Amino acid sequence: MKETPLFVAIEGVSSIAQKMLSEELEVYFAAQLGLGVVAVKEPSDGLIGHRIQKIIDGKLPALKTNYEFQRLCVEDRFENIRRVIRPHLQLGNCVLSIGYWLTTLAHGMLDGSLEQYLQLHRDIIGIEMIFPHLSILLDAPANSPLRANYLWLAECGHFGNIHIINSARPEDETLSSAVAAIKPLL
């Protein structure tokens, strides 16, 4: 087993499925492998993340455009990288993120170009961007433009190591598939 930290992003349309898998993987990393693990989420628990959550919950007015909202999400990601993700990786911990950069790309592509949202990451985060060792894409059978965007990002082969799991499968099968994708990285 490697002694290096591992960064896994759990992406997809269903935040409930993402949270459940993250909790199961936390137990797997800690109990089965004896590794330090920290789970983070987007939006984060930071100031920007709280603002995003209030917008999502309707407690603050929505921003005028999807681009403005995604910009706020990338700013939150940068805060999360500096405040939580990088420090924990430097300590040698495994980091699980519920949602990450594929979320911004997939949502952004609903009304903008992929390049526009890649540039947004370059402009805000730049060289401090940390890319996951593995992104687990929890695919749901519903047909939607958002799902199509996630699948395109996974299948085009330009956005890192992405493992697609059918989230309609039983929880134990989903976890087994995720563990099988993670094991070669340990």
One Martini backbone bead per residue (centre of mass of N, CA, C, O) as a GRO file, in nm:
protein
  186
    1MET     BB    1   0.098   0.035   0.020
    2LYS     BB    2   0.069   0.354   0.006
    3GLU     BB    3   0.196   0.668   0.167
    4THR     BB    4   0.010   0.838   0.008
    5PRO     BB    5  -0.210   1.045  -0.075
    6LEU     BB    6  -0.572   1.071  -0.142
    7PHE     BB    7  -0.788   1.192  -0.414
    8VAL     BB    8  -1.150   1.189  -0.403
    9ALA     BB    9  -1.416   1.229  -0.627
   10ILE     BB   10  -1.774   1.277  -0.600
   11GLU     BB   11  -1.991   1.252  -0.869
   12GLY     BB   12  -2.310   1.398  -0.974
   13VAL     BB   13  -2.654   1.434  -0.958
   14SER     BB   14  -2.658   1.282  -0.671
   15SER     BB   15  -2.608   1.391  -0.348
   16ILE     BB   16  -2.704   1.148  -0.186
   17ALA     BB   17  -2.520   0.932  -0.313
   18GLN     BB   18  -2.256   1.076  -0.250
   19LYS     BB   19  -2.281   1.078   0.059
   20MET     BB   20  -2.307   0.774   0.104
   21LEU     BB   21  -2.036   0.693  -0.025
   22SER     BB   22  -1.854   0.864   0.152
   23GLU     BB   23  -1.924   0.727   0.420
   24GLU     BB   24  -1.832   0.442   0.333
   25LEU     BB   25  -1.536   0.523   0.261
   26GLU     BB   26  -1.451   0.623   0.535
   27VAL     BB   27  -1.473   0.350   0.671
   28TYR     BB   28  -1.283   0.196   0.488
   29PHE     BB   29  -1.026   0.363   0.534
   30ALA     BB   30  -1.022   0.341   0.846
   31ALA     BB   31  -1.099   0.037   0.916
   32GLN     BB   32  -0.960  -0.135   0.681
   33LEU     BB   33  -0.679   0.059   0.636
   34GLY     BB   34  -0.591   0.285   0.853
   35LEU     BB   35  -0.671   0.566   0.740
   36GLY     BB   36  -0.668   0.889   0.691
   37VAL     BB   37  -0.980   1.085   0.682
   38VAL     BB   38  -1.147   1.333   0.474
   39ALA     BB   39  -1.448   1.517   0.436
   40VAL     BB   40  -1.583   1.697   0.166
   41LYS     BB   41  -1.777   1.978   0.032
   42GLU     BB   42  -2.015   2.093  -0.215
   43PRO     BB   43  -2.052   2.314  -0.050
   44SER     BB   44  -1.887   2.452   0.186
   45ASP     BB   45  -1.813   2.572   0.528
   46GLY     BB   46  -1.764   2.837   0.426
   47LEU     BB   47  -1.853   3.146   0.337
   48ILE     BB   48  -1.917   3.082   0.041
   49GLY     BB   49  -2.073   2.819   0.090
   50HIS     BB   50  -2.302   2.948   0.254
   51ARG     BB   51  -2.402   3.126   0.028
   52ILE     BB   52  -2.471   2.905  -0.172
   53GLN     BB   53  -2.675   2.755   0.007
   54LYS     BB   54  -2.872   2.995   0.029
   55ILE     BB   55  -2.935   3.001  -0.270
   56ILE     BB   56  -3.040   2.711  -0.298
   57ASP     BB   57  -3.261   2.758  -0.053
   58GLY     BB   58  -3.376   3.070  -0.100
   59LYS     BB   59  -3.238   3.291   0.112
   60LEU     BB   60  -3.113   3.393  -0.152
   61PRO     BB   61  -3.065   3.536  -0.429
   62ALA     BB   62  -3.019   3.476  -0.735
   63LEU     BB   63  -2.819   3.482  -0.976
   64LYS     BB   64  -2.824   3.599  -1.300
   65THR     BB   65  -2.612   3.366  -1.366
   66ASN     BB   66  -2.452   3.074  -1.405
   67TYR     BB   67  -2.168   3.191  -1.415
   68GLU     BB   68  -2.179   3.336  -1.142
   69PHE     BB   69  -2.230   3.080  -0.978
   70GLN     BB   70  -1.978   2.918  -1.073
   71ARG     BB   71  -1.776   3.121  -0.970
   72LEU     BB   72  -1.847   3.084  -0.674
   73CYS     BB   73  -1.771   2.782  -0.671
   74VAL     BB   74  -1.470   2.825  -0.739
   75GLU     BB   75  -1.406   3.001  -0.495
   76ASP     BB   76  -1.480   2.780  -0.292
   77ARG     BB   77  -1.274   2.574  -0.387
   78PHE     BB   78  -1.024   2.740  -0.323
   79GLU     BB   79  -1.079   2.759  -0.022
   80ASN     BB   80  -1.082   2.448   0.022
   81ILE     BB   81  -0.796   2.394  -0.070
   82ARG     BB   82  -0.650   2.582   0.139
   83ARG     BB   83  -0.807   2.488   0.414
   84VAL     BB   84  -0.825   2.152   0.355
   85ILE     BB   85  -0.705   1.976   0.128
   86ARG     BB   86  -0.401   2.038   0.132
   87PRO     BB   87  -0.340   1.992   0.436
   88HIS     BB   88  -0.432   1.689   0.435
   89LEU     BB   89  -0.241   1.587   0.217
   90GLN     BB   90   0.021   1.679   0.369
   91LEU     BB   91  -0.052   1.470   0.611
   92GLY     BB   92  -0.156   1.195   0.443
   93ASN     BB   93  -0.441   1.207   0.370
   94CYS     BB   94  -0.755   1.128   0.281
   95VAL     BB   95  -0.970   1.269   0.024
   96LEU     BB   96  -1.319   1.347   0.019
   97SER     BB   97  -1.535   1.470  -0.245
   98ILE     BB   98  -1.844   1.627  -0.270
   99GLY     BB   99  -1.774   1.731  -0.523
  100TYR     BB  100  -1.633   1.927  -0.801
  101TRP     BB  101  -1.519   2.023  -1.105
  102LEU     BB  102  -1.726   1.860  -1.278
  103THR     BB  103  -1.970   2.015  -1.179
  104THR     BB  104  -1.904   2.285  -1.311
  105LEU     BB  105  -1.879   2.184  -1.598
  106ALA     BB  106  -2.160   2.052  -1.632
  107HIS     BB  107  -2.327   2.305  -1.554
  108GLY     BB  108  -2.196   2.509  -1.749
  109MET     BB  109  -2.275   2.345  -2.020
  110LEU     BB  110  -2.581   2.428  -2.024
  111ASP     BB  111  -2.485   2.758  -2.122
  112GLY     BB  112  -2.182   2.691  -2.200
  113SER     BB  113  -1.853   2.662  -2.234
  114LEU     BB  114  -1.599   2.473  -2.144
  115GLU     BB  115  -1.369   2.683  -2.170
  116GLN     BB  116  -1.494   2.891  -1.977
  117TYR     BB  117  -1.462   2.696  -1.718
  118LEU     BB  118  -1.163   2.645  -1.739
  119GLN     BB  119  -1.080   2.944  -1.719
  120LEU     BB  120  -1.198   2.995  -1.442
  121HIS     BB  121  -0.995   2.814  -1.299
  122ARG     BB  122  -0.740   2.957  -1.394
  123ASP     BB  123  -0.810   3.243  -1.279
  124ILE     BB  124  -0.863   3.154  -0.972
  125ILE     BB  125  -0.655   2.903  -0.915
  126GLY     BB  126  -0.463   2.778  -1.103
  127ILE     BB  127  -0.176   2.622  -0.979
  128GLU     BB  128  -0.355   2.535  -0.713
  129MET     BB  129  -0.476   2.312  -0.842
  130ILE     BB  130  -0.645   2.007  -0.752
  131PHE     BB  131  -0.638   1.689  -0.872
  132PRO     BB  132  -0.775   1.405  -0.881
  133HIS     BB  133  -0.697   1.072  -0.883
  134LEU     BB  134  -1.021   1.032  -0.852
  135SER     BB  135  -1.333   1.001  -1.025
  136ILE     BB  136  -1.662   0.944  -0.919
  137LEU     BB  137  -1.935   0.855  -1.125
  138LEU     BB  138  -2.270   0.890  -1.051
  139ASP     BB  139  -2.500   0.723  -1.230
  140ALA     BB  140  -2.813   0.801  -1.371
  141PRO     BB  141  -3.088   0.701  -1.569
  142ALA     BB  142  -3.159   0.976  -1.627
  143ASN     BB  143  -3.254   1.200  -1.869
  144SER     BB  144  -3.010   1.461  -1.918
  145PRO     BB  145  -2.804   1.718  -1.978
  146LEU     BB  146  -2.627   1.676  -1.728
  147ARG     BB  147  -2.563   1.380  -1.770
  148ALA     BB  148  -2.437   1.417  -2.050
  149ASN     BB  149  -2.201   1.591  -1.950
  150TYR     BB  150  -2.070   1.391  -1.759
  151LEU     BB  151  -2.025   1.166  -1.970
  152TRP     BB  152  -1.851   1.328  -2.162
  153LEU     BB  153  -1.622   1.389  -1.964
  154ALA     BB  154  -1.554   1.086  -1.914
  155GLU     BB  155  -1.525   0.986  -2.227
  156CYS     BB  156  -1.301   1.187  -2.350
  157GLY     BB  157  -1.020   1.176  -2.157
  158HIS     BB  158  -0.940   1.493  -2.023
  159PHE     BB  159  -1.036   1.457  -1.681
  160GLY     BB  160  -0.908   1.209  -1.589
  161ASN     BB  161  -0.982   0.973  -1.349
  162ILE     BB  162  -1.281   0.804  -1.448
  163HIS     BB  163  -1.546   0.642  -1.267
  164ILE     BB  164  -1.828   0.459  -1.354
  165ILE     BB  165  -2.141   0.442  -1.166
  166ASN     BB  166  -2.430   0.279  -1.099
  167SER     BB  167  -2.663   0.418  -0.868
  168ALA     BB  168  -2.900   0.189  -0.898
  169ARG     BB  169  -2.751   0.016  -0.740
  170PRO     BB  170  -2.665  -0.133  -0.484
  171GLU     BB  171  -2.473  -0.021  -0.231
  172ASP     BB  172  -2.266  -0.259  -0.221
  173GLU     BB  173  -2.192  -0.238  -0.526
  174THR     BB  174  -2.098   0.051  -0.528
  175LEU     BB  175  -1.872   0.015  -0.323
  176SER     BB  176  -1.715  -0.210  -0.469
  177SER     BB  177  -1.654  -0.041  -0.721
  178ALA     BB  178  -1.501   0.185  -0.577
  179VAL     BB  179  -1.282   0.011  -0.445
  180ALA     BB  180  -1.172  -0.108  -0.713
  181ALA     BB  181  -1.078   0.178  -0.817
  182ILE     BB  182  -0.886   0.249  -0.566
  183LYS     BB  183  -0.676   0.020  -0.503
  184PRO     BB  184  -0.451   0.089  -0.726
  185LEU     BB  185  -0.380   0.370  -0.559
  186LEU     BB  186  -0.255   0.228  -0.280
   0.00000   0.00000   0.00000
